[in-house]
Amino acid sequence: MKVILLQDVKSLGKKGDVVNVSDGYARNMLLPKKLGVEANGKNLNDLKLQNMHAEKVAKENLEAAEKLAEEIAEKQVQVTIKTGAGGKIFGSVSTKEIVSAAKEQLHLELDKKKMQLPEGLKSLGVHEVPIRLHPKVTASLKVKVVEE
């Protein structure tokens, strides 16, 4: 019997896969537990429509991320940090501070977890901070660190 999986089933397949299983396994395990539905014409058509919708949404998300990446690349955020005698910096600029500065200055909602900054910025000047907006899109935000 052919079954369309509604959820991931270990050792059988992932959600949306059409698999061929024995009639007993389908009747006694997959169908009663709502792990799958029979692969008839209507259900196959529904699966096809869901896949088309998912592709459309993924394409729109990719285009939105690319547009946001272009917008971010043109802008710069300024962050202040305390310095001591001789330009010695106290502490560092973290992603949290960069996100709050971007929200305040550029009115952009960024996620600090998506910033690929291995450690805080510990020097004055302009730094490029990569931001992963989408698995295929990475933007580069200019962060200018100045003394207070």
Coordinates of C-alpha atoms in Angstrom, one line a residue:
M1 CA 0.0 0.0 0.0
K2 CA 1.3 3.5 -0.8
V3 CA 1.2 5.9 2.0
I4 CA 1.9 9.7 2.2
L5 CA 3.7 10.4 5.5
L6 CA 2.3 13.2 7.6
Q7 CA 5.2 13.2 10.1
D8 CA 8.8 11.9 10.1
V9 CA 8.9 8.1 10.7
K10 CA 12.2 6.6 11.8
S11 CA 13.5 4.1 9.3
L12 CA 10.7 4.8 6.9
G13 CA 10.9 8.4 5.6
K14 CA 10.4 12.1 6.2
K15 CA 7.2 14.2 6.2
G16 CA 5.7 14.4 2.7
D17 CA 7.4 11.3 1.3
V18 CA 5.3 8.7 -0.6
V19 CA 6.4 5.2 0.7
N20 CA 5.3 1.7 -0.1
V21 CA 4.5 -0.3 3.0
S22 CA 2.7 -3.5 3.8
D23 CA -1.1 -3.3 4.2
G24 CA -1.0 -4.4 7.8
Y25 CA 1.6 -1.9 8.8
A26 CA -0.4 0.9 7.2
R27 CA -3.7 -0.2 8.7
N28 CA -2.4 -1.0 12.2
M29 CA 0.4 1.6 12.7
L30 CA 0.5 4.5 10.3
L31 CA -3.1 5.3 9.7
P32 CA -4.5 5.0 13.3
K33 CA -1.6 7.1 14.7
K34 CA -2.1 9.8 12.1
L35 CA 1.5 9.3 10.9
G36 CA 0.3 8.9 7.3
V37 CA -2.6 8.8 4.9
E38 CA -3.4 6.6 1.9
A39 CA -1.8 7.8 -1.3
N40 CA -5.0 8.2 -3.4
G41 CA -5.6 10.8 -6.1
K42 CA -7.0 13.5 -3.8
N43 CA -4.2 13.1 -1.2
L44 CA -1.5 13.1 -3.8
N45 CA -3.0 16.3 -5.4
D46 CA -3.1 17.9 -1.9
L47 CA 0.5 17.0 -1.4
K48 CA 1.5 18.5 -4.7
L49 CA -0.4 21.8 -3.8
Q50 CA 1.3 21.9 -0.4
N51 CA 4.8 21.5 -2.0
M52 CA 4.0 24.2 -4.6
H53 CA 2.9 26.6 -1.8
A54 CA 6.0 25.7 0.3
E55 CA 8.3 26.5 -2.7
K56 CA 6.5 29.8 -3.3
V57 CA 6.9 30.8 0.4
A58 CA 10.6 29.8 0.4
K59 CA 11.2 31.9 -2.8
E60 CA 9.4 34.9 -1.2
N61 CA 11.5 34.5 2.0
L62 CA 14.7 34.4 -0.1
E63 CA 13.8 37.5 -2.1
A64 CA 13.0 39.4 1.2
A65 CA 16.3 38.3 2.7
E66 CA 18.2 39.5 -0.4
K67 CA 16.4 42.8 -0.3
L68 CA 17.2 43.3 3.4
A69 CA 20.8 42.3 2.8
E70 CA 21.1 45.1 0.2
E71 CA 19.6 47.6 2.6
I72 CA 21.9 46.5 5.4
A73 CA 25.0 46.7 3.2
E74 CA 24.4 50.4 2.5
K75 CA 24.0 51.4 6.1
Q76 CA 26.3 51.9 9.1
V77 CA 25.7 51.6 12.8
Q78 CA 27.7 53.7 15.4
V79 CA 28.4 52.2 18.8
T80 CA 30.2 54.0 21.6
I81 CA 32.5 52.4 24.1
K82 CA 34.5 53.7 27.1
T83 CA 38.2 54.2 26.7
G84 CA 40.9 55.0 29.1
A85 CA 44.2 56.8 28.8
G86 CA 46.0 56.2 25.6
G87 CA 42.9 54.8 23.8
K88 CA 42.8 51.6 25.8
I89 CA 39.3 50.1 25.5
F90 CA 37.4 48.8 28.5
G91 CA 35.4 45.6 27.6
S92 CA 34.1 45.0 24.1
V93 CA 31.1 45.6 21.8
S94 CA 28.8 42.6 21.8
T95 CA 26.1 41.5 19.4
K96 CA 23.5 42.7 21.9
E97 CA 24.8 46.2 21.8
I98 CA 25.0 46.1 18.0
V99 CA 21.3 44.9 17.7
S100 CA 20.1 47.7 20.1
A101 CA 22.1 50.3 18.1
A102 CA 20.7 49.1 14.8
K103 CA 17.2 49.2 16.2
E104 CA 17.7 52.7 17.6
Q105 CA 19.6 54.2 14.6
L106 CA 18.3 52.3 11.6
H107 CA 15.0 51.0 12.8
L108 CA 15.9 47.5 11.9
E109 CA 14.9 44.4 13.9
L110 CA 17.9 42.1 13.8
D111 CA 18.5 38.8 15.7
K112 CA 21.7 38.8 17.7
K113 CA 21.9 35.0 17.3
K114 CA 22.2 35.4 13.5
M115 CA 25.3 37.6 13.8
Q116 CA 28.4 35.7 13.1
L117 CA 30.7 37.4 15.5
P118 CA 33.0 35.0 17.3
E119 CA 34.0 37.5 20.0
G120 CA 33.2 41.1 20.8
L121 CA 34.7 44.0 18.9
K122 CA 37.7 45.1 20.9
S123 CA 39.1 48.0 18.9
L124 CA 38.0 51.4 17.6
G125 CA 37.2 51.9 13.9
V126 CA 34.9 50.4 11.3
H127 CA 34.2 46.6 11.4
E128 CA 32.3 44.4 9.1
V129 CA 29.8 42.1 11.0
P130 CA 28.3 39.2 8.9
I131 CA 24.6 38.6 9.6
R132 CA 23.0 35.3 8.4
L133 CA 19.6 36.4 7.2
H134 CA 18.8 33.2 5.3
P135 CA 20.7 29.9 4.7
K136 CA 21.6 31.3 1.2
V137 CA 22.0 35.0 2.2
T138 CA 24.6 36.6 4.4
A139 CA 24.6 40.4 4.8
S140 CA 27.5 42.5 6.0
L141 CA 26.7 45.3 8.5
K142 CA 29.3 48.1 9.0
V143 CA 29.7 48.9 12.7
K144 CA 31.7 52.0 13.6
V145 CA 33.1 51.8 17.2
V146 CA 34.0 55.2 18.6
E147 CA 35.1 56.3 22.0
E148 CA 32.6 57.8 24.4

